Coordinates of C-alpha atoms in Angstrom, one line a residue:
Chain A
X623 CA 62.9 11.9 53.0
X624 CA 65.6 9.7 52.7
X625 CA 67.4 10.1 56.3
X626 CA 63.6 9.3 57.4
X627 CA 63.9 6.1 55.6
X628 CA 67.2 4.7 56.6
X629 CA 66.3 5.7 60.3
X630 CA 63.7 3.6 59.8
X631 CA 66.0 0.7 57.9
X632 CA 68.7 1.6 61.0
X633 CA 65.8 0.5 63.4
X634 CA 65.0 -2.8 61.8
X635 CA 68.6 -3.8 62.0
X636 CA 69.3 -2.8 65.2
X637 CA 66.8 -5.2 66.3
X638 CA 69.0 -7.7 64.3
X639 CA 71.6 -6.9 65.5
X640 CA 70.3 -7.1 68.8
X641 CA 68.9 -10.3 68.8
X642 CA 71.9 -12.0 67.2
X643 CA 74.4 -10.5 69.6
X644 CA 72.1 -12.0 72.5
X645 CA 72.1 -15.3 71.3
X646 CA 76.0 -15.0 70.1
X647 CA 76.2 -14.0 74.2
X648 CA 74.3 -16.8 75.1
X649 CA 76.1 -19.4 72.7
X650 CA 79.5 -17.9 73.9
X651 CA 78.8 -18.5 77.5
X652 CA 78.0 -22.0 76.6
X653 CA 81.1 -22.5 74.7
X654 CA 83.3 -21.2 77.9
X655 CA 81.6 -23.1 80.3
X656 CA 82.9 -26.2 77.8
X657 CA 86.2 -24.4 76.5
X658 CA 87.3 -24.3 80.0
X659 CA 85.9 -27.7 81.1
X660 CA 88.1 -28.7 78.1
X661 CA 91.0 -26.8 79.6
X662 CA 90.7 -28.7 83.0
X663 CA 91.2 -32.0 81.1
X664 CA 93.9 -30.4 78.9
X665 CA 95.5 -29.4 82.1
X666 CA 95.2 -33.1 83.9
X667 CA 96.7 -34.7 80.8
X668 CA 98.3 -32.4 78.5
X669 CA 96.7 -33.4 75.2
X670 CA 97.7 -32.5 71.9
X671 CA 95.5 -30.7 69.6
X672 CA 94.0 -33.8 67.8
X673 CA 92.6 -34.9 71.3
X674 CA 91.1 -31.9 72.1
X675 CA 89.2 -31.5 69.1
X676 CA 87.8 -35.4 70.0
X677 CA 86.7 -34.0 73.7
X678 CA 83.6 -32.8 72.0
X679 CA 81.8 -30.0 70.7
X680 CA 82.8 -26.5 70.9
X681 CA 80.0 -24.3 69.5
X682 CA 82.3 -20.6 69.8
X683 CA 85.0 -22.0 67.7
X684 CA 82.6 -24.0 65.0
X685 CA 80.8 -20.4 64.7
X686 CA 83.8 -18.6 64.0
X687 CA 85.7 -21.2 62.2
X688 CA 82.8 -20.8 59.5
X689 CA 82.6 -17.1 59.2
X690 CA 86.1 -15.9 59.5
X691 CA 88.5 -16.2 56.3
X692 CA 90.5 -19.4 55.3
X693 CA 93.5 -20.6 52.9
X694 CA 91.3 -22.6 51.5
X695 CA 88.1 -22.8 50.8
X696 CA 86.1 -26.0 52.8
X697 CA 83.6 -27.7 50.8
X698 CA 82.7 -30.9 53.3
X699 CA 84.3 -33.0 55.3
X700 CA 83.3 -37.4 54.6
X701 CA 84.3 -38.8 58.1
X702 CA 87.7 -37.5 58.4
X703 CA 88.6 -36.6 55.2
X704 CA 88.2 -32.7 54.8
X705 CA 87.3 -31.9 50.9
X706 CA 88.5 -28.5 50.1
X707 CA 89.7 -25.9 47.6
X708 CA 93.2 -25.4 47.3
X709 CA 94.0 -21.6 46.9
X710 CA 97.0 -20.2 46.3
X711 CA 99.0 -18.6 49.4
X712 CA 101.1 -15.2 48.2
X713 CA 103.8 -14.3 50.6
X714 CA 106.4 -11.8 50.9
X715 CA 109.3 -12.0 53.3
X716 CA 111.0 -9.6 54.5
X717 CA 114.1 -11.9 54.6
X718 CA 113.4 -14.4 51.8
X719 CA 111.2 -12.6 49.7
X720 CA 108.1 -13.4 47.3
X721 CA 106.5 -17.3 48.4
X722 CA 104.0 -18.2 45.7
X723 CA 102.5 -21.9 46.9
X724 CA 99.1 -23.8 46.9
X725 CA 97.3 -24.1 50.2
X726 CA 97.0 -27.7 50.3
X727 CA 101.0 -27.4 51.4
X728 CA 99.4 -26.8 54.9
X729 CA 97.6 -29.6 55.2
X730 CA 94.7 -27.5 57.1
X731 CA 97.4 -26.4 59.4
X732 CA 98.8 -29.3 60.4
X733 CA 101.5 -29.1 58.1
X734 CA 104.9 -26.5 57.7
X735 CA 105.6 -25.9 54.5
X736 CA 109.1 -23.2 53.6
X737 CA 108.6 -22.6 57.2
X738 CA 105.4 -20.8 56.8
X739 CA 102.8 -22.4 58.8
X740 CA 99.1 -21.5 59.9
X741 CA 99.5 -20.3 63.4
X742 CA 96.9 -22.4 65.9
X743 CA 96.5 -20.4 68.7
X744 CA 98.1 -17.0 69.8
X745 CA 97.0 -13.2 68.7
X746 CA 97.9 -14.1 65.1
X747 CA 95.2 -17.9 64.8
X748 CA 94.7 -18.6 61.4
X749 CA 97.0 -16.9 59.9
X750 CA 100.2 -17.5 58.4
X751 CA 103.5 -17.3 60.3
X752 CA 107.0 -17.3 59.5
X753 CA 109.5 -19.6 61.5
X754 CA 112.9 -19.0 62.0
X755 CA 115.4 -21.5 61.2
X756 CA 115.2 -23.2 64.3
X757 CA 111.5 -23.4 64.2
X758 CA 110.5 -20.8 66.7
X759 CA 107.5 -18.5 65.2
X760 CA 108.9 -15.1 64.3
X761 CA 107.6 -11.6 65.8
X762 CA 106.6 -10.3 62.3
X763 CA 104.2 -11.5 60.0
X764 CA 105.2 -11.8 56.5
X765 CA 102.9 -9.9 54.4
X766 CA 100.2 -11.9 52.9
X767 CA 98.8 -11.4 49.6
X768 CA 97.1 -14.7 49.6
X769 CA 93.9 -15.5 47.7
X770 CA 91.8 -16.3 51.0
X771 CA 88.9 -17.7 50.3
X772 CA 86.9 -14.3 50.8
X773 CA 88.4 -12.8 47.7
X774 CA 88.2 -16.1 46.3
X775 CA 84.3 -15.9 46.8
X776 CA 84.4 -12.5 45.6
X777 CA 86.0 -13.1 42.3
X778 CA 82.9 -15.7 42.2
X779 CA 80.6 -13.1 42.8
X780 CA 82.7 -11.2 40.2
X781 CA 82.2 -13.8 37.6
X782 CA 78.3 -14.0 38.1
X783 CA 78.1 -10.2 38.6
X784 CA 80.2 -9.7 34.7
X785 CA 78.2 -13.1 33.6
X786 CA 74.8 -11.5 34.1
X787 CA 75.2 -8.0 33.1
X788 CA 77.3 -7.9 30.2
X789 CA 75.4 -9.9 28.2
X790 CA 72.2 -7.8 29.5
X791 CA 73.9 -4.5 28.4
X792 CA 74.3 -6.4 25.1
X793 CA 70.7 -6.3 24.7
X794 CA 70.1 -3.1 26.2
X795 CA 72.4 -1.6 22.8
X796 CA 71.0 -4.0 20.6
X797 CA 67.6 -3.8 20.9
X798 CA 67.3 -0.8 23.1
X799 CA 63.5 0.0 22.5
X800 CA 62.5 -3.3 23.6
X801 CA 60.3 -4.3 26.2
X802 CA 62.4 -6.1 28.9
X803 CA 62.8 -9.9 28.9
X804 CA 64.1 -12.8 31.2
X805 CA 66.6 -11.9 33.5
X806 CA 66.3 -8.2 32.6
X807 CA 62.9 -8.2 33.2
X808 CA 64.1 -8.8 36.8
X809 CA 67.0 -6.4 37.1
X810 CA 65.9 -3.4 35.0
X811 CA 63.2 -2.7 38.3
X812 CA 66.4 -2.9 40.7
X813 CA 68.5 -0.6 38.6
X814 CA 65.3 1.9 38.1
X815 CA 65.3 1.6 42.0
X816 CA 69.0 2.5 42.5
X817 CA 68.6 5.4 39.8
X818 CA 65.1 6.5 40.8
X819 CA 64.6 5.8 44.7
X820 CA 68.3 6.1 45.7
X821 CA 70.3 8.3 43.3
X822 CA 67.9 11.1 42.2
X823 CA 66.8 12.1 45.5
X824 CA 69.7 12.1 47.4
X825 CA 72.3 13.3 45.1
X826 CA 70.2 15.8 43.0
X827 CA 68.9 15.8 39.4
X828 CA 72.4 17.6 38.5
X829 CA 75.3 15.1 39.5
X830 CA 73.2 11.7 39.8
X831 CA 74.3 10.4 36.8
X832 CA 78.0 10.8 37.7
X833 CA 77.7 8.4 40.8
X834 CA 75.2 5.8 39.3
X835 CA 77.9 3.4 37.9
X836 CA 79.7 3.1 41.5
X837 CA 76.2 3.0 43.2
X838 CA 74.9 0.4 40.6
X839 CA 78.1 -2.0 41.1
X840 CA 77.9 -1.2 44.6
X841 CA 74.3 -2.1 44.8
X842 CA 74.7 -5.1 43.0
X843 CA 77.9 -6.4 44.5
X844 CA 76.8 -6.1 47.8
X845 CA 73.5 -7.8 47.4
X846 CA 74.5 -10.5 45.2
X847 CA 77.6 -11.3 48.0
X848 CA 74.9 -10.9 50.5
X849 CA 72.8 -13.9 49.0
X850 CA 75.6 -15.9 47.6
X851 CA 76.6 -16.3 51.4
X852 CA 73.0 -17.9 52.5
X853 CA 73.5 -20.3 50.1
X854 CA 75.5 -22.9 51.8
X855 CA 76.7 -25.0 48.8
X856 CA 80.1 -24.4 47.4
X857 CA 80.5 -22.3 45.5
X858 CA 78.6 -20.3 47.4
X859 CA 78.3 -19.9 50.7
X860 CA 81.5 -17.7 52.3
X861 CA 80.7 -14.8 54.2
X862 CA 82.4 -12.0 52.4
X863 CA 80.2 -9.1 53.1
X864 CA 80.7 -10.4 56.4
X865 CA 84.4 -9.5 56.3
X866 CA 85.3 -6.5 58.0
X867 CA 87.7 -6.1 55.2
X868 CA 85.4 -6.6 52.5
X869 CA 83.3 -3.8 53.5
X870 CA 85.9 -1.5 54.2
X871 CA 87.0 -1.8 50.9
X872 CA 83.8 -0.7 50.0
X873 CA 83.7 1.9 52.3
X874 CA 86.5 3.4 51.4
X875 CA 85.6 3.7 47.8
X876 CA 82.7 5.6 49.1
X877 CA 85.2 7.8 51.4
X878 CA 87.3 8.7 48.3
X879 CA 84.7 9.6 46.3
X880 CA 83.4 11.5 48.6
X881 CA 86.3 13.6 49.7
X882 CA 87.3 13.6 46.1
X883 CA 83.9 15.2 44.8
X884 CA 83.5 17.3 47.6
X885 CA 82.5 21.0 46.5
X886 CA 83.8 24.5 48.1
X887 CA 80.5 24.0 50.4
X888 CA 81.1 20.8 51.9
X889 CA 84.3 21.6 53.0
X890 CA 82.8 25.0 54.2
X891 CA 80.1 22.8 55.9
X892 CA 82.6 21.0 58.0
X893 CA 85.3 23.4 59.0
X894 CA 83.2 26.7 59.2
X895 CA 79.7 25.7 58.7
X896 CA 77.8 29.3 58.6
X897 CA 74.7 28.2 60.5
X898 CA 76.8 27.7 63.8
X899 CA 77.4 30.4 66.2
X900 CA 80.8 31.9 66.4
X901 CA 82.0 30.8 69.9
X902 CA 81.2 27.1 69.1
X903 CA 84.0 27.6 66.3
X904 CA 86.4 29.9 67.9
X905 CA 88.6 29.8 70.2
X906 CA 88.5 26.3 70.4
X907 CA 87.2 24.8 67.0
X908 CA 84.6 22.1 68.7
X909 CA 82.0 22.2 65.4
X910 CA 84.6 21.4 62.7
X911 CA 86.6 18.8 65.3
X912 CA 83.2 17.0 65.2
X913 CA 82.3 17.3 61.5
X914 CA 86.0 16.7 61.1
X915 CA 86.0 13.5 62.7
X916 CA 82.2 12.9 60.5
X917 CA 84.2 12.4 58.1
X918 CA 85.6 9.3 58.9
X919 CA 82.8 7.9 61.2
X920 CA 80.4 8.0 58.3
X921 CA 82.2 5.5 55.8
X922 CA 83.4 3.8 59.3
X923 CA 80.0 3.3 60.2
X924 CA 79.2 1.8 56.6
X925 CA 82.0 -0.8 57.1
X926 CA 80.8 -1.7 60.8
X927 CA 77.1 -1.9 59.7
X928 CA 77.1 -4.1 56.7
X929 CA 79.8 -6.5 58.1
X930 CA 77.6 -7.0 61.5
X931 CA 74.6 -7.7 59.9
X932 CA 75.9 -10.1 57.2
X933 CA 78.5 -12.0 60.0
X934 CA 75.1 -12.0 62.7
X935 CA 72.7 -13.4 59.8
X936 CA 75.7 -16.2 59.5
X937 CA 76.4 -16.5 63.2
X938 CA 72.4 -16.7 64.5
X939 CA 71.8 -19.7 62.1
X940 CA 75.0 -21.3 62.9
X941 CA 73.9 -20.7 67.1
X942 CA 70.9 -22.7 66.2
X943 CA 72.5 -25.1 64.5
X944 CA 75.3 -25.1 67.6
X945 CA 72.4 -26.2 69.8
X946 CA 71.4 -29.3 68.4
X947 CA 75.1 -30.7 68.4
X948 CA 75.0 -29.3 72.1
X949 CA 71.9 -30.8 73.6
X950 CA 73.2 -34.3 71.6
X951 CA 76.2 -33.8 73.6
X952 CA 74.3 -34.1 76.5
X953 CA 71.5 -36.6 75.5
X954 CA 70.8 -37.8 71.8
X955 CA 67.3 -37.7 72.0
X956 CA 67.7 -33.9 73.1
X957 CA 69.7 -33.2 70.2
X958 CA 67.1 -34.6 67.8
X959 CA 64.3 -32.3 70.1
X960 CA 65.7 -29.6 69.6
X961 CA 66.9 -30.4 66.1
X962 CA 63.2 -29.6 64.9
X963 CA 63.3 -26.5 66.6
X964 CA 66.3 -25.2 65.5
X965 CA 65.9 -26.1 61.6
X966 CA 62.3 -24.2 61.7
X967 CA 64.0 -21.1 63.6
X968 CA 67.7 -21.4 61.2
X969 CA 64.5 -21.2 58.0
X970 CA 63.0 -18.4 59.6
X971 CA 66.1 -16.7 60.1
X972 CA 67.3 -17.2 56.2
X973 CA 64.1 -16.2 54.9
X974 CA 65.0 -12.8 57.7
X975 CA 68.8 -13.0 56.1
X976 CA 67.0 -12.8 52.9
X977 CA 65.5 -9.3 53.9
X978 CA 68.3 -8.1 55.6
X979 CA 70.6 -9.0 52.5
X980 CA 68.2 -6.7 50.3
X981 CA 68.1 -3.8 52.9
X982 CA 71.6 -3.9 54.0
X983 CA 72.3 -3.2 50.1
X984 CA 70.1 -0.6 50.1
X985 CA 71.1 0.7 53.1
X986 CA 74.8 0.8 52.3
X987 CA 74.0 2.5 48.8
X988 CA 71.6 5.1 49.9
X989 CA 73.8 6.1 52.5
X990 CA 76.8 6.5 50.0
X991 CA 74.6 8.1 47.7
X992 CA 73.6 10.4 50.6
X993 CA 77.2 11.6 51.3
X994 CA 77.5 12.1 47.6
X995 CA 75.1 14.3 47.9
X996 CA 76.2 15.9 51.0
X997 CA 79.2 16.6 48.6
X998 CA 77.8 18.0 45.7
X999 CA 75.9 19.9 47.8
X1000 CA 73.1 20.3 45.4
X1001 CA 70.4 19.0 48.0
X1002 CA 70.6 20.9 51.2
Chain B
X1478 CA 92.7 -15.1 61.0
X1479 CA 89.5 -12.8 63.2
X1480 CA 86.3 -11.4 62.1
X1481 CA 87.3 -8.0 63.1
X1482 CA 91.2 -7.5 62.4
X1483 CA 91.0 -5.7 58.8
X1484 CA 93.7 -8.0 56.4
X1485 CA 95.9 -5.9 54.6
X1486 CA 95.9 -8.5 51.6
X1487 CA 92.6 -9.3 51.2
X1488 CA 92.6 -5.4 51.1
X1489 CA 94.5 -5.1 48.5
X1490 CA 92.7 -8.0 46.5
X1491 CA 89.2 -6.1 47.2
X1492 CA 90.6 -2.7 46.1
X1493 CA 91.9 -4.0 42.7
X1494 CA 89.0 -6.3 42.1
X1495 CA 85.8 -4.1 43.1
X1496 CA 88.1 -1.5 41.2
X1497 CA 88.7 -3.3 38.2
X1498 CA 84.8 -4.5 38.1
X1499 CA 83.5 -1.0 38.6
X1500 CA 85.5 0.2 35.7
X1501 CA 84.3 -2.9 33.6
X1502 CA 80.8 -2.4 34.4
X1503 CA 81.0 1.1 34.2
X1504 CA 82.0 0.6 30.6
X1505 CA 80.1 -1.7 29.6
X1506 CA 76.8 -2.5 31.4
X1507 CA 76.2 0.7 33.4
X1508 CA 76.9 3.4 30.3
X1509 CA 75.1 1.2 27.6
X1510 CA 72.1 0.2 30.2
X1511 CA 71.3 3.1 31.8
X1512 CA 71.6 4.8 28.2
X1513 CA 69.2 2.5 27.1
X1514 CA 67.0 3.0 29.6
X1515 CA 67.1 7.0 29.5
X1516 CA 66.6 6.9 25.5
X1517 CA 64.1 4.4 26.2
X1518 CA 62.2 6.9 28.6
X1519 CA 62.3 9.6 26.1
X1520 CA 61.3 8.0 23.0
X1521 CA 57.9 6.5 25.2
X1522 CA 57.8 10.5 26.2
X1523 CA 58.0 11.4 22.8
X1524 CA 55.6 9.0 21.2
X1525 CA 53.0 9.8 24.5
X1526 CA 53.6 13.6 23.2
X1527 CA 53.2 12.5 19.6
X1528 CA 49.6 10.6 20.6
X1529 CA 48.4 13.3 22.4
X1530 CA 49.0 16.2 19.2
X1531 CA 47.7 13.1 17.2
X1532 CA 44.2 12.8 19.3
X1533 CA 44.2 16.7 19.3
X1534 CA 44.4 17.4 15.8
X1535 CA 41.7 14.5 15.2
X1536 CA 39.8 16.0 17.6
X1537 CA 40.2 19.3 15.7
X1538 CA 39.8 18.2 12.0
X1539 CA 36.3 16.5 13.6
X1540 CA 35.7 19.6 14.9
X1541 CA 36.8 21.5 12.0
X1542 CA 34.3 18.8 9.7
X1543 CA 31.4 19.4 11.9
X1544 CA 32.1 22.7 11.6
X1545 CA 32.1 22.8 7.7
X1546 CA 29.1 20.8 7.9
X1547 CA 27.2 23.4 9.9
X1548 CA 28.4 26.0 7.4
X1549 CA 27.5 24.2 4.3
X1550 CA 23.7 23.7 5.7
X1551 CA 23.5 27.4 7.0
X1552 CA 25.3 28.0 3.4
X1553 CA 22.4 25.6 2.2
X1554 CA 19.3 27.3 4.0
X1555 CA 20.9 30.3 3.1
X1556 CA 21.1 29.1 -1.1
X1557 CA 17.6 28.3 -0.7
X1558 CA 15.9 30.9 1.0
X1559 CA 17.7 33.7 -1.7
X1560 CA 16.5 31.0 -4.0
X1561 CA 12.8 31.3 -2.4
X1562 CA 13.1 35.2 -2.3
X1563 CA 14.5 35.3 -5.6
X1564 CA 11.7 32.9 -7.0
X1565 CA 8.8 35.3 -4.7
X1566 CA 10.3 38.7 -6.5
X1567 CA 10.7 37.0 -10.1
X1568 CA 6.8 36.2 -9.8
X1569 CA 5.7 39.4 -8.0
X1570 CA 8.2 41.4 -10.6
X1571 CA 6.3 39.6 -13.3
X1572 CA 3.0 39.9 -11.7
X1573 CA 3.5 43.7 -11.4
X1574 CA 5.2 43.9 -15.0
X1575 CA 1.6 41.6 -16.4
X1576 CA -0.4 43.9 -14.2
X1577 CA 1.2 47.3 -16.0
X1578 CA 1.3 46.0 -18.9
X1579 CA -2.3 45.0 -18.6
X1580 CA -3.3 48.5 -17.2
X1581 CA -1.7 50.0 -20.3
X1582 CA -3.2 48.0 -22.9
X1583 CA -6.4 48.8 -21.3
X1584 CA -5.8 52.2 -21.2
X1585 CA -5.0 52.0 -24.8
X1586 CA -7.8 50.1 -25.5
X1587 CA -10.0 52.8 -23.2
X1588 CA -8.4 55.7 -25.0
X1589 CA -9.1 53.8 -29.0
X1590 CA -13.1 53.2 -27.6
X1591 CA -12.8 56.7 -26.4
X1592 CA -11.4 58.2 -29.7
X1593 CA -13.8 55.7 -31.6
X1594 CA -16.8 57.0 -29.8
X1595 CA -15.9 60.5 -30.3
X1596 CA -15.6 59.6 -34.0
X1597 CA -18.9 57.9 -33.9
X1598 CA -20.3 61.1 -31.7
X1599 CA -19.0 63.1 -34.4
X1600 CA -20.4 61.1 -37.0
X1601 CA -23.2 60.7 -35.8
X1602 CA -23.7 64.2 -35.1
X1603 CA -22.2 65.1 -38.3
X1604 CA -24.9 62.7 -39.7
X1605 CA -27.6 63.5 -37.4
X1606 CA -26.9 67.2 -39.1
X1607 CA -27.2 66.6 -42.2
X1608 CA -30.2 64.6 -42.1
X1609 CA -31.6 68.0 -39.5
X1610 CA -30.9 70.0 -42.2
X1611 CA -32.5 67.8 -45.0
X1612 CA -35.1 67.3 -42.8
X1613 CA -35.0 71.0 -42.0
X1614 CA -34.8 71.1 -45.6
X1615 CA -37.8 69.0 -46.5
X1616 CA -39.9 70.7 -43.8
X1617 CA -39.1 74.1 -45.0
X1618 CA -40.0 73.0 -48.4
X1619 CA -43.1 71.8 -47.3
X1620 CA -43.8 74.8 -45.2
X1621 CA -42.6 77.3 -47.4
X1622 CA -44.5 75.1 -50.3
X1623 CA -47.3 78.1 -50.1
X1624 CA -47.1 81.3 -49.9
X1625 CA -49.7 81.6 -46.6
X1626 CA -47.7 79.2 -45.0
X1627 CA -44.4 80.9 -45.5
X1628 CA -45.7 84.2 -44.5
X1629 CA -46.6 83.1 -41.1
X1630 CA -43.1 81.4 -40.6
X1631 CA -41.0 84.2 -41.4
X1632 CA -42.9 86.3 -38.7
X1633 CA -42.9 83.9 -36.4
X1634 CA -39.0 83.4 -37.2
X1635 CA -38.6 87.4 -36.8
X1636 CA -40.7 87.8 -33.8
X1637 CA -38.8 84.9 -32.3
X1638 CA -35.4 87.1 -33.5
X1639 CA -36.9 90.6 -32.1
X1640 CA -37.5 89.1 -28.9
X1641 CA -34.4 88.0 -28.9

């Protein structure tokens, strides 16, 4: 039952997927053909940075400058003042040790500050480099514990996620045979979903209750990230499930627990499942290479699917948003033409975000709960 | 900084924190909630169960009045019709015991006429005797009052005898 459901779910967000990754195609063809018509004129005269950014509008880099991480966190920009969040940058040198410093030292990059700086271009673009005393950027990068503006979303969501449910728990112990009211009214369906739709069927009525606390705050915490980040108003708005690293965290929670909970048949299951034939197993082990390497594509695959479809429903409205600056490049009258167009299609697509937010929580904690039960082994 | 290059700090920061907030929650909103909920599901079980034997044993004590209602009337036509019967052989016992007792004092009455009129019988006989003979008496006095006359009678007496 439940693999039938998430092939189902898997379908639905391939075709998201899909569609975003044509029209990210699309955009980023766009933003070449201007990139490198940018470069030409870079190339006749050399410009610095600042004149660059005044050639006009590059769709590719506006996309990804809004979904990728920061130093600080960008709240708006009043004609050329930028108004943002200072967060503070944790480094550790190799050679100079532990840096401890507000972002606003950078200046949004413009600035070197203890001869850190945010590198502009190169493999390492937006992040932080270390310069050597005569100012040359050095090979390795100091390690960064920096609160980026992901984790500082996260701690947001954090906040909310405590905010909400501790005092709800309250009334869960303090009145515990009453009916459901307010915001509890709302969640206790959600948490009788994760227990009764998710848990119990895919782990088994013997070890659900075990994995319910990580599947609830996993639940939770991914959908609450999820719709904090179509919000666009600080201080909502950042796209953390969107970060690869965000989900991998997640995901490997799910890996540890896994491999940590994992019974004698599991581990039977992957390096001498019984069903197989002998010769498939022996001489050369191809079964438990492939079940072997399972393990690790399954929590991979979490990572991969929850960060694509959060970064795409970021991307595709921001495409459509692209447009409008791109067809005023070429005519204003375009640009407010297609401006109606693209604000119906970028509220279509949130409303769609607003799906996918719910199913790609669902679909990350069924999964989890899945290889839980995969496991325990109590559900063949 | 990219979309797909994993960033060892923010890593580290989403380890501790998703780490430190399942523990939290875990302690105190997922034990206490889910708790709640499951104690919650049992006591609605247990009242749903308590309803049910309640309807059942009103159901019964109906039952078990109706049926103590039929008894008491069968109990009732039952009083009543020993009551009838009773009633039906008190009167015939009494009729019968009237009737005997009826049949006896007639019989006694039969057997005192009976006696009476044997007494009379004799009486009268005894009566009816004495006057025979004082009439016998008289009429032998008369007949025997000459000499002819009693001649004549004594033959005829003996000749009656000799024949005889």
């Amino acid at each position: 039952m439940g693999t039938d459901k998430t092939d189902f779910m898997s379908g639905r967000y391939k075709y998201t997927i899909t569609v975003a990754l044509a029209l990210v195609i699309i955009v980023c063809f766009q933003s070449n053909s201007f990139s490198s018509g940018n470069t030409d004129l870079q190339a006749t005269d050399s410009s610095s940075e600042e004149e660059q950014e005044e050639e006009g509008f590059n769709p590719g880099e506006m996309i990804m400058d809004h979904v990728v991480d920061h130093y600080s966190w960008h709240i708006v920009t009043i004609g050329d003042t930028e108004v943002s969040l200072p967060l503070p940058v944790i480094l550790y040198s190799e050679d100079r040790g532990f840096f401890c410093f507000w972002s606003s030292h950078f200046d949004h990059g413009h600035e070197t500050y203890k001869r850190f700086r945010i590198a502009q271009e190169g493999a390492n673009k937006g992040n932080i480099v270390e310069l050597d005393e005569q100012g040359n950027v050095e090979e390795d990068l100091p390690l960064d514990f920096s609160i980026t503006k992901t984790i500082a979303a996260v701690f947001v969501s954090i906040f909310i996620l405590l905010g909400i449910f501790l005092p709800i728990a309250r009334r869960y112990k303090r009145q515990p045979n009453r009916a459901p009211k307010g915001l509890q009214s709302l969640l206790e369906p959600l948490i009788l979903f994760v227990r009764d739709e998710i848990a119990r069927p895919s782990i088994g009525e013997k070890h659900y209750e075990k994995y319910m606390p990580f599947l609830l705050t996993v639940f939770f915490f991914i959908l609450l990230n999820n719709l904090l980040g179509l919000i666009p108003i600080f201080p909502a708005g950042a796209n953390t499930t969107g970060q690869l690293t965000v989900t991998m965290a997640l995901a490997l929670f799910t890996f540890i627990i896994t491999q940590l909970n994992g019974k004698r048949e599991y581990w039977q299951e992957i390096f001498n499942p019984p069903t197989v034939p002998w010769w498939l197993k022996f001489p050369l082990p191809l079964i438990p290479l492939i079940e072997f390497v399972g393990i690790f594509t399954k929590p991979f695959t979490l990572m991969i699917r929850l960060m694509a479809n959060i970064s795409a429903g970021h991307i595709v409205p921001l495409a459509f948003f692209a447009l409008i600056f791109i067809f005023g490049d070429m005519n204003p009258i375009a640009g407010y033409g297609i401006s109606v167009f693209s604000l119906a299609f970028t509220v279509f697509l949130t409303l769609l975000d607003l799906l996918v937010a719910f199913i790609q929580a669902y679909v990350f904690t069924i999964l989890s709960a899945l290889y839980f039960g995969m496991a325990v082994g109590e559900i063949k | 900084m990219e979309l797909i290059r994993p960033d060892f700090g923010l890593l580290f920061w989403m380890l501790v924190s998703f780490g430190i907030v399942l523990l939290i929650l875990r302690a105190f909103a997922w034990k206490p909630i889910l708790n709640a909920l499951k104690n919650r599901e049992k006591t609605i079980q247990e009242r749903l169960e308590v309803a049910r034997n309640a309807k059942k044993e009103l159901a019964e004590i109906e039952f078990g009045n109706e049926r103590i209602i039929a008894l008491a009337k069968t109990e009732r036509a039952n009083i009543l019709r020993e009551a009838q019967e009773t009633k039906n052989k008190i009167i015939e016992e009494a009729r019968e015991e009237a009737r005997k007792e009826a049949s006896k004092i007639i019989e006694q009455a039969n057997k005192r006429v009976e006696k009476q009129k044997k007494e009379a019988e004799e009486d009268i006989k005894n009566q009816i005797a004495g006057l025979s003979v004082q009439i016998a008496e008289k009429v032998l006095k008369e007949r025997l009052s000459d000499d002819q006359r009693q001649k004549e009678y004594i033959n005829s007496l003996v000749n009656e005898i000799t024949i005889n």
